[in-house]
Amino acid sequence: MTVPLSLEKQAFELDAADPQPSRRAEFCVPPFECRDGEGVAACEAAYMAGNSLGLQPKALRERLGTELDDWARLGVEGHIEARRAWLPYHELLREPAARLVGARPEEVVVMNSLTINLHLLMVSFYRPTPDRPAILIEDSAFPSDSYAVRSQAAFHGLDPDTAVIRLAPRPGEAALRTEDVLAYLAAHGSRIALVLLGAVNYFTGELMDIDAITAAGRAAGVVVGWDLAHAAGNVPLRLHDSGADWAAWCSYKYLNSGPGSLGGVFVHERHLTDRGLPKFAGWWSTDPRTRFEMAPTVTPVDTADSWQVSNPPIFAMAPVLVSLEMFDETGMAALRAKSVRLTGYLESLLDEVCAGRQAGVITPRDPDRRGAQLSVRISDRDVGPVTDRLRQEFGVYADARRPDVIRLAPTPMYNTFHDCWRAATALAEVLDD
Ligand SMILES: Cc1ncc(COP(=O)(O)O)c(C=O)c1O
C-alpha cells in the first residue's frame, strides 16, 4: 500500500461499535477469492453498486417458492386461495411502500417499471397549453427520463428541443444549486407545465431539496413530479407533506427487489378524486368490487390504484414485498443514520486517495444534500478499466460513468465500514498504476 490510508483495524472497530449492525448475512453477496498468508481464503465482494442493482435477500428464494408452489397446487384458484391471495396481492405492498416514501396508503401503488410509470403519470400530469408548454428537467437527468419527456412533448405535437428545458449547474460546478432551481421557477414558471427532477441525481448523487422546489413550483402554478429511482430506500422521504403532485421510483436499486423489478407510484391525495384527469385505463383501473361484472366502462376508485392498467405479476411483487418487510423491520431513520456514517467515512478515505491526484469527489459535501452514493471524477484516465480492475483484482464493485466518473454507494442495509476501507484502498492501488 503506497497511500497512508486509515488503518484497516479502525474499519473493523467502526463495524463492531456501530449501533445499527449490517444485515449483510441476510443477503447473497457475490463471492470473491481473497488471499491471505496461507493461500486462498474465501470471502465476499465489497459491493458498492447497490445504487445500480441491490443484492438479493436470502429470504426471497423461499418466498418465490411459496408462490410457485401455490400456482402448482392451485392453478387459477390461487387468485383466491393462495396463501397470499393473488387478486389483492398488490394491497400487501401498499402500506409498507407508503411508509417508505412518507405517503398515505391510498396515494401509493406498486406496478410496472419506472419509465412506463413516468409515461402513465405524464398522461395525467403533463397537460401543455400554448402559454405553458414546457417541461423542466435537470441537464444530467437519467437518459430514460430525458427520452420520456421528449417523447411526451412530441406526442403533444410540440418540438422537444424547445418544449424540454434542461437546467444545468453553474459553470465549473457538478451539482445543481437549489437557489438556482428556485430562481428559474420564479422567473420562468409561467411557461412551465411540469417539473420532473431526480430527487437524488443518478450521476452526482446530489439530493435535491424536495420541499423547497415543490413549494416553488406549485407557487408558480407548475405540476411537480419526482423521479425517486435513487432516492427510494436511500433517503427518508415525506412525499405527502412535501405537497409533490406525483412521483415514481424503481425497486431494483436500494430496494433490492431484483433486476427490472416493479416500480412504485405516488399521486398526492388532492388528485385522487379528480375525475377530470386523463388516464390510460385497463381492467385493473376499475373498482375491484365490480371488476368481474365485466362492464364496458371503468368504475373509478379514489386511490392511486386507478393508475393501474394490467393485473400485477405475482412473481415480481414477491421480491418487493420481501424487501419492504426488511425496510419496515430496520426503519428508514436507522438506515439513514447508518448511511450518513458510512458515506462520511468513505468520503474521508476517498479524500485521502484523491489528494495529489487528478481526482475528487463531486457529490455535495453536506450530508443533507446527498444519499449513500459518492461520485468521484478521475480526470487523468478512462474510468472503464478502473472499475474493471477494482472488481477483478480487489472484489470491489463500483461502476463507471464514462468518460470520467466512478460511483460508489455504501448501502446501509448490507455494506460495512470495512467495505468502504476495501474500496478506498483498492482505488488507491489502481490509481497508483
Ligand atoms: C433516475 C432513473 N430514471 C429512470 C430509470 C429507468 O428505469 P426503468 O428501466 O425501470 O424504466 C433509471 C434506471 O436506472 C434511473 O436511474
Coordinates of C-alpha atoms and ligand atoms in Angstrom, one line a residue:
M1 CA 0.0 0.0 0.0
T2 CA 1.6 3.2 -1.1
V3 CA -1.1 5.6 0.3
P4 CA -1.2 6.1 4.1
L5 CA -4.9 5.4 4.4
S6 CA -6.5 5.0 7.8
L7 CA -6.0 1.6 9.4
E8 CA -8.0 -1.4 8.4
K9 CA -8.3 -2.1 12.1
Q10 CA -10.2 1.1 12.5
A11 CA -12.8 0.0 9.9
F12 CA -13.3 -3.3 11.8
E13 CA -13.7 -1.3 15.1
L14 CA -16.3 1.0 13.5
D15 CA -18.3 -2.0 12.4
A16 CA -18.1 -3.6 15.8
A17 CA -19.2 -0.5 17.6
D18 CA -21.9 0.6 15.2
P19 CA -25.4 0.9 16.8
Q20 CA -27.0 -0.4 13.6
P21 CA -25.3 -3.7 12.6
S22 CA -25.2 -4.5 8.9
R23 CA -27.7 -7.1 7.7
R24 CA -25.2 -8.4 5.2
A25 CA -25.6 -12.0 6.3
E26 CA -29.2 -11.9 5.1
F27 CA -28.1 -11.1 1.5
C28 CA -26.4 -13.0 -1.2
V29 CA -23.1 -11.1 -1.6
P30 CA -21.1 -12.0 -4.7
P31 CA -18.1 -14.2 -3.8
F32 CA -14.6 -13.0 -4.2
E33 CA -11.4 -15.0 -3.6
C34 CA -9.3 -13.3 -1.1
R35 CA -5.7 -14.3 -0.4
D36 CA -4.1 -14.4 3.0
G37 CA -0.7 -15.6 4.2
E38 CA -1.9 -19.2 4.0
G39 CA -3.2 -19.0 0.4
V40 CA -6.7 -18.5 -0.9
A41 CA -9.3 -17.7 1.8
A42 CA -12.9 -17.5 0.5
C43 CA -14.5 -14.1 1.1
E44 CA -17.0 -11.8 -0.4
A45 CA -17.1 -8.8 -2.6
A46 CA -17.2 -5.3 -1.2
Y47 CA -20.4 -4.5 -3.1
M48 CA -20.7 -0.7 -3.6
A49 CA -23.1 -0.9 -6.5
G50 CA -26.5 -1.0 -4.7
N51 CA -27.3 2.3 -6.4
S52 CA -27.4 0.3 -9.6
L53 CA -28.7 -3.1 -8.6
G54 CA -29.2 -4.1 -5.0
L55 CA -28.3 -7.5 -3.7
Q56 CA -30.6 -10.5 -3.4
P57 CA -32.2 -11.0 0.0
K58 CA -31.7 -14.7 1.0
A59 CA -35.3 -14.8 2.2
L60 CA -36.6 -14.3 -1.4
R61 CA -35.9 -17.9 -2.7
E62 CA -38.3 -19.4 -0.2
R63 CA -40.9 -16.7 -0.8
L64 CA -40.8 -17.2 -4.5
G65 CA -41.0 -20.9 -3.9
T66 CA -44.3 -20.4 -1.9
E67 CA -45.8 -18.6 -4.9
L68 CA -44.6 -21.2 -7.3
D69 CA -46.0 -24.0 -5.1
D70 CA -49.3 -22.3 -4.8
W71 CA -49.5 -22.0 -8.6
A72 CA -48.6 -25.6 -8.9
R73 CA -51.1 -26.7 -6.3
L74 CA -54.0 -24.4 -7.1
G75 CA -53.8 -23.3 -10.7
V76 CA -56.3 -20.4 -11.3
E77 CA -57.7 -20.8 -7.8
G78 CA -54.6 -19.3 -6.4
H79 CA -56.1 -15.9 -7.2
I80 CA -58.4 -16.5 -4.1
E81 CA -56.8 -19.4 -2.3
A82 CA -53.1 -18.8 -2.4
R83 CA -51.5 -18.3 1.0
R84 CA -51.2 -14.7 -0.1
A85 CA -54.2 -14.4 -2.5
W86 CA -53.1 -13.1 -5.9
L87 CA -56.1 -10.9 -6.6
P88 CA -55.5 -8.4 -3.8
Y89 CA -51.7 -9.2 -3.6
H90 CA -50.7 -5.6 -4.5
E91 CA -52.6 -4.4 -1.5
L92 CA -50.0 -6.1 0.7
L93 CA -47.4 -3.7 -0.7
R94 CA -49.4 -0.5 -0.2
E95 CA -48.8 0.4 3.4
P96 CA -45.1 -0.5 3.6
A97 CA -44.4 1.3 0.3
A98 CA -46.3 4.3 1.7
R99 CA -44.2 4.3 4.9
L100 CA -41.1 4.2 2.8
V101 CA -41.9 7.3 0.8
G102 CA -43.8 9.2 3.5
A103 CA -47.2 8.9 1.8
R104 CA -50.7 8.0 2.8
P105 CA -51.5 4.4 1.8
E106 CA -54.1 5.4 -0.8
E107 CA -51.6 7.7 -2.5
V108 CA -49.3 4.7 -3.4
V109 CA -49.3 1.7 -5.7
V110 CA -46.6 -0.7 -6.8
M111 CA -46.8 -1.5 -10.5
N112 CA -45.0 -1.7 -13.9
S113 CA -41.4 -0.3 -14.4
L114 CA -40.3 3.2 -13.7
T115 CA -40.3 4.7 -17.2
I116 CA -43.6 3.1 -18.0
N117 CA -45.0 4.8 -14.8
L118 CA -43.4 8.1 -15.8
H119 CA -45.4 7.9 -19.0
L120 CA -48.6 6.9 -17.3
L121 CA -48.3 9.7 -14.9
M122 CA -47.4 12.2 -17.6
V123 CA -50.6 11.2 -19.4
S124 CA -52.4 12.8 -16.4
F125 CA -49.9 15.4 -15.3
Y126 CA -48.3 16.8 -18.4
R127 CA -51.0 19.0 -19.9
P128 CA -49.2 21.5 -22.0
T129 CA -51.1 24.7 -23.2
P130 CA -49.9 27.3 -25.7
D131 CA -48.9 29.6 -22.9
R132 CA -47.4 26.9 -20.7
P133 CA -45.9 24.2 -22.8
A134 CA -42.5 23.4 -21.2
I135 CA -41.2 20.5 -19.1
L136 CA -38.2 21.4 -16.8
I137 CA -35.7 18.6 -16.1
E138 CA -32.1 18.6 -14.9
D139 CA -29.4 18.6 -17.6
S140 CA -27.9 15.5 -16.0
A141 CA -31.3 13.7 -15.9
F142 CA -31.1 10.0 -16.4
P143 CA -31.4 9.4 -20.2
S144 CA -34.6 7.4 -19.9
D145 CA -36.3 10.4 -18.2
S146 CA -35.0 12.6 -20.9
Y147 CA -36.3 10.3 -23.7
A148 CA -39.6 10.0 -21.9
V149 CA -40.2 13.8 -21.6
R150 CA -39.1 14.4 -25.1
S151 CA -41.4 11.8 -26.5
Q152 CA -44.3 13.2 -24.4
A153 CA -43.7 16.7 -25.8
A154 CA -43.6 15.2 -29.3
F155 CA -46.8 13.3 -28.6
H156 CA -48.5 16.6 -27.8
G157 CA -47.3 18.0 -31.2
L158 CA -44.5 20.1 -29.6
D159 CA -40.9 20.4 -30.6
P160 CA -38.9 18.5 -27.9
D161 CA -35.9 20.8 -28.4
T162 CA -37.9 23.8 -27.3
A163 CA -40.5 22.2 -25.0
V164 CA -37.9 20.4 -22.8
I165 CA -35.8 22.8 -20.8
R166 CA -32.6 21.3 -19.3
L167 CA -31.3 23.1 -16.2
A168 CA -27.5 22.9 -15.8
P169 CA -25.3 23.6 -12.9
R170 CA -23.2 26.7 -12.9
P171 CA -20.0 26.5 -15.0
G172 CA -17.4 24.6 -13.1
E173 CA -19.9 23.0 -10.7
A174 CA -21.2 19.5 -10.8
A175 CA -24.4 19.8 -8.7
L176 CA -27.5 22.0 -9.2
R177 CA -27.9 24.7 -6.6
T178 CA -31.4 24.7 -5.0
E179 CA -31.4 28.5 -5.2
D180 CA -30.8 28.4 -9.0
V181 CA -33.8 26.0 -9.4
L182 CA -35.9 28.3 -7.3
A183 CA -34.8 31.4 -9.2
Y184 CA -35.5 29.7 -12.5
L185 CA -39.0 28.7 -11.4
A186 CA -39.7 32.2 -10.1
A187 CA -38.6 33.8 -13.4
H188 CA -39.9 31.3 -15.9
G189 CA -42.5 29.2 -14.0
S190 CA -45.4 30.7 -16.0
R191 CA -44.1 28.9 -19.2
I192 CA -43.6 25.6 -17.4
A193 CA -46.3 22.9 -17.3
L194 CA -44.3 20.2 -15.5
V195 CA -41.1 19.9 -13.4
L196 CA -39.6 16.4 -13.3
L197 CA -36.4 16.1 -11.4
G198 CA -34.4 13.2 -9.9
A199 CA -34.7 13.5 -6.2
V200 CA -31.2 12.0 -5.9
N201 CA -29.3 12.6 -9.1
Y202 CA -28.0 9.4 -10.6
F203 CA -24.8 10.9 -11.8
T204 CA -23.7 13.3 -9.0
G205 CA -25.6 11.7 -6.1
E206 CA -27.0 15.1 -5.2
L207 CA -30.2 15.1 -3.0
M208 CA -32.4 17.9 -4.2
D209 CA -34.4 20.0 -1.7
I210 CA -37.8 18.3 -2.5
D211 CA -39.8 20.5 -0.2
A212 CA -38.4 23.9 -1.4
I213 CA -38.5 23.0 -5.1
T214 CA -42.0 21.5 -4.8
A215 CA -43.3 24.6 -3.0
A216 CA -41.7 27.0 -5.5
G217 CA -43.0 25.0 -8.4
R218 CA -46.5 24.9 -7.0
A219 CA -46.4 28.6 -6.2
A220 CA -45.7 29.2 -9.9
G221 CA -48.7 27.0 -10.9
V222 CA -46.4 24.2 -12.1
V223 CA -47.1 20.5 -11.6
V224 CA -44.2 18.9 -9.8
G225 CA -43.2 15.3 -10.2
W226 CA -40.2 13.5 -8.8
D227 CA -38.2 10.5 -10.1
L228 CA -37.2 8.7 -6.9
A229 CA -35.1 5.9 -8.6
H230 CA -32.1 6.8 -6.5
A231 CA -34.0 8.1 -3.5
A232 CA -36.4 5.4 -2.5
G233 CA -34.8 3.2 0.2
N234 CA -31.8 5.6 0.2
V235 CA -33.1 8.7 2.0
P236 CA -36.1 9.4 4.2
L237 CA -39.0 10.9 2.1
R238 CA -42.1 12.8 3.1
L239 CA -43.9 13.0 -0.2
H240 CA -47.3 13.8 1.2
D241 CA -46.2 16.6 3.3
S242 CA -43.9 18.0 0.6
G243 CA -47.0 18.6 -1.5
A244 CA -45.5 16.9 -4.6
D245 CA -48.1 16.2 -7.2
W246 CA -46.7 12.8 -8.1
A247 CA -43.6 10.6 -8.0
A248 CA -42.3 7.3 -9.4
W249 CA -39.5 5.0 -8.4
C250 CA -37.9 1.7 -9.1
S251 CA -37.1 -1.1 -6.7
Y252 CA -34.0 -2.7 -8.1
K253 CA -31.6 -0.3 -6.6
Y254 CA -31.7 0.4 -2.8
L255 CA -34.8 -1.7 -2.6
N256 CA -33.1 -4.9 -3.5
S257 CA -36.0 -6.4 -5.5
G258 CA -34.1 -7.8 -8.4
P259 CA -33.2 -6.8 -12.0
G260 CA -36.1 -4.9 -13.7
S261 CA -38.3 -5.2 -10.7
L262 CA -41.5 -3.4 -10.3
G263 CA -41.7 0.3 -9.7
G264 CA -43.9 2.4 -7.4
V265 CA -46.1 5.4 -7.9
F266 CA -47.2 8.2 -5.6
V267 CA -50.1 10.6 -6.5
H268 CA -51.0 13.3 -4.0
E269 CA -54.4 12.8 -2.4
R270 CA -55.6 16.1 -3.8
H271 CA -55.7 14.5 -7.2
L272 CA -57.2 11.2 -6.2
T273 CA -60.8 12.2 -6.7
D274 CA -60.2 14.4 -9.7
R275 CA -62.3 12.7 -12.4
G276 CA -61.2 15.2 -15.0
L277 CA -57.6 13.8 -15.1
P278 CA -56.9 11.9 -18.3
K279 CA -55.6 8.4 -17.7
F280 CA -54.8 5.3 -19.7
A281 CA -57.1 2.5 -18.3
G282 CA -57.3 -1.2 -18.2
W283 CA -59.1 -3.8 -16.1
W284 CA -57.0 -3.1 -13.1
S285 CA -58.0 0.6 -13.1
T286 CA -61.6 -0.3 -12.2
D287 CA -63.2 -0.8 -8.8
P288 CA -62.2 -4.4 -7.7
R289 CA -65.6 -4.9 -6.1
T290 CA -67.2 -4.9 -9.6
R291 CA -64.3 -5.9 -11.8
F292 CA -65.7 -9.3 -12.6
E293 CA -69.0 -7.9 -13.7
M294 CA -67.1 -7.2 -16.9
A295 CA -68.7 -3.8 -17.5
P296 CA -67.6 -1.9 -20.6
T297 CA -66.6 1.2 -18.7
V298 CA -64.3 1.8 -15.7
T299 CA -65.8 2.4 -12.3
P300 CA -63.2 4.8 -10.8
V301 CA -61.5 4.3 -7.5
D302 CA -60.3 7.1 -5.3
T303 CA -56.8 5.7 -4.8
A304 CA -53.5 5.6 -6.8
D305 CA -54.8 2.1 -7.9
S306 CA -56.8 3.9 -10.6
W307 CA -53.5 4.4 -12.4
Q308 CA -53.0 0.6 -12.6
V309 CA -53.7 -0.9 -16.0
S310 CA -52.9 -4.7 -16.0
N311 CA -53.2 -7.4 -13.5
P312 CA -50.0 -7.4 -11.4
P313 CA -47.2 -10.0 -11.8
I314 CA -47.1 -12.0 -8.6
F315 CA -43.5 -13.3 -9.1
A316 CA -42.4 -9.7 -9.5
M317 CA -44.3 -8.4 -6.5
A318 CA -43.0 -11.1 -4.1
P319 CA -39.4 -9.6 -4.1
V320 CA -40.8 -6.1 -3.5
L321 CA -42.8 -7.5 -0.5
V322 CA -39.7 -9.2 1.0
S323 CA -37.7 -6.1 0.6
L324 CA -40.4 -3.8 2.1
E325 CA -40.6 -6.1 5.1
M326 CA -36.9 -5.7 5.6
F327 CA -37.2 -1.9 5.4
D328 CA -40.0 -1.9 7.9
E329 CA -38.0 -4.1 10.3
T330 CA -35.0 -1.8 10.3
G331 CA -36.8 1.5 9.6
M332 CA -35.6 4.3 7.3
A333 CA -34.5 6.5 10.2
A334 CA -32.0 3.9 11.4
L335 CA -30.8 3.2 7.9
R336 CA -30.3 6.8 7.1
A337 CA -28.3 7.4 10.3
K338 CA -26.1 4.5 9.4
S339 CA -25.9 5.7 5.8
V340 CA -24.6 9.1 6.9
R341 CA -21.9 7.4 9.0
L342 CA -20.8 5.0 6.2
T343 CA -20.8 7.6 3.4
G344 CA -19.0 10.1 5.7
Y345 CA -16.3 7.5 6.4
L346 CA -15.9 6.6 2.8
E347 CA -15.7 10.3 1.9
S348 CA -12.9 10.9 4.3
L349 CA -11.0 7.9 2.9
L350 CA -11.6 8.9 -0.7
D351 CA -10.4 12.4 0.1
E352 CA -7.1 10.8 1.1
V353 CA -7.0 8.8 -2.0
C354 CA -7.7 11.7 -4.3
A355 CA -5.3 14.2 -2.6
G356 CA -2.4 14.9 -5.0
R357 CA -4.1 13.1 -7.9
Q358 CA -6.3 14.4 -10.7
A359 CA -9.4 13.1 -8.9
G360 CA -12.0 14.3 -6.5
V361 CA -15.5 13.7 -5.0
I362 CA -18.1 15.7 -7.0
T363 CA -21.1 14.7 -4.7
P364 CA -22.1 17.5 -2.4
R365 CA -20.2 17.6 0.9
D366 CA -23.2 18.3 3.0
P367 CA -24.8 15.0 4.2
D368 CA -28.2 16.7 3.9
R369 CA -27.6 17.2 0.2
R370 CA -26.8 13.6 -0.7
G371 CA -27.7 10.0 -0.1
A372 CA -25.4 7.0 0.1
Q373 CA -23.7 7.5 -3.2
L374 CA -20.4 9.2 -3.8
S375 CA -19.3 10.1 -7.3
V376 CA -15.6 10.5 -8.0
R377 CA -14.3 12.4 -11.0
I378 CA -11.0 11.0 -12.2
S379 CA -9.5 13.2 -14.9
D380 CA -6.3 11.6 -16.0
R381 CA -7.6 8.3 -17.5
D382 CA -10.5 6.3 -18.8
V383 CA -12.6 5.1 -15.8
G384 CA -13.8 1.9 -17.5
P385 CA -10.6 0.0 -16.8
V386 CA -10.5 1.5 -13.3
T387 CA -13.8 -0.2 -12.2
D388 CA -12.9 -3.4 -14.1
R389 CA -9.7 -3.6 -12.1
L390 CA -11.4 -2.8 -8.8
R391 CA -13.7 -5.7 -9.3
Q392 CA -11.4 -8.3 -10.9
E393 CA -8.4 -7.7 -8.6
F394 CA -10.0 -6.4 -5.4
G395 CA -13.6 -7.6 -5.4
V396 CA -14.8 -4.0 -5.2
Y397 CA -18.0 -3.4 -7.2
A398 CA -18.3 0.2 -8.3
D399 CA -19.5 1.5 -11.7
A400 CA -18.1 3.7 -14.3
R401 CA -20.0 6.6 -15.9
R402 CA -17.7 7.4 -18.8
P403 CA -15.7 9.4 -19.5
D404 CA -14.5 10.3 -16.1
V405 CA -16.8 9.4 -13.1
I406 CA -17.0 6.3 -10.9
R407 CA -19.8 5.8 -8.5
L408 CA -19.6 4.1 -5.1
A409 CA -22.6 3.6 -2.9
P410 CA -22.2 2.1 0.6
T411 CA -25.8 0.9 1.2
P412 CA -26.6 0.8 4.9
M413 CA -28.7 -2.4 4.7
Y414 CA -25.7 -4.6 3.9
N415 CA -22.4 -2.6 3.5
T416 CA -19.9 -2.3 6.2
F417 CA -17.2 0.2 7.2
H418 CA -14.7 -2.5 6.1
D419 CA -16.2 -2.5 2.6
C420 CA -15.6 1.3 2.5
W421 CA -12.0 0.7 3.6
R422 CA -11.5 -2.0 0.9
A423 CA -13.0 0.2 -1.8
A424 CA -10.8 3.2 -0.9
T425 CA -7.6 1.2 -0.6
A426 CA -8.2 -0.7 -3.8
L427 CA -8.9 2.6 -5.6
A428 CA -5.6 4.0 -4.3
E429 CA -3.7 1.0 -5.7
V430 CA -5.4 1.2 -9.1
L431 CA -4.8 4.9 -9.4
D432 CA -1.1 4.4 -8.5
D433 CA -0.6 2.5 -11.7
Ligands
LIG1 C1 -33.1 8.1 -12.5 C2 -33.6 6.9 -13.3 N1 -34.7 7.1 -14.0 C3 -35.2 6.1 -14.8 C4 -34.5 4.9 -14.9 C5 -35.1 3.8 -15.8 O1 -35.7 2.8 -15.1 P1 -36.6 1.7 -15.8 O2 -35.6 0.9 -16.7 O3 -37.0 0.8 -14.7 O4 -37.7 2.3 -16.6 C6 -33.4 4.7 -14.1 C7 -32.6 3.4 -14.2 O5 -31.6 3.2 -13.6 C8 -32.9 5.7 -13.3 O6 -31.8 5.6 -12.6

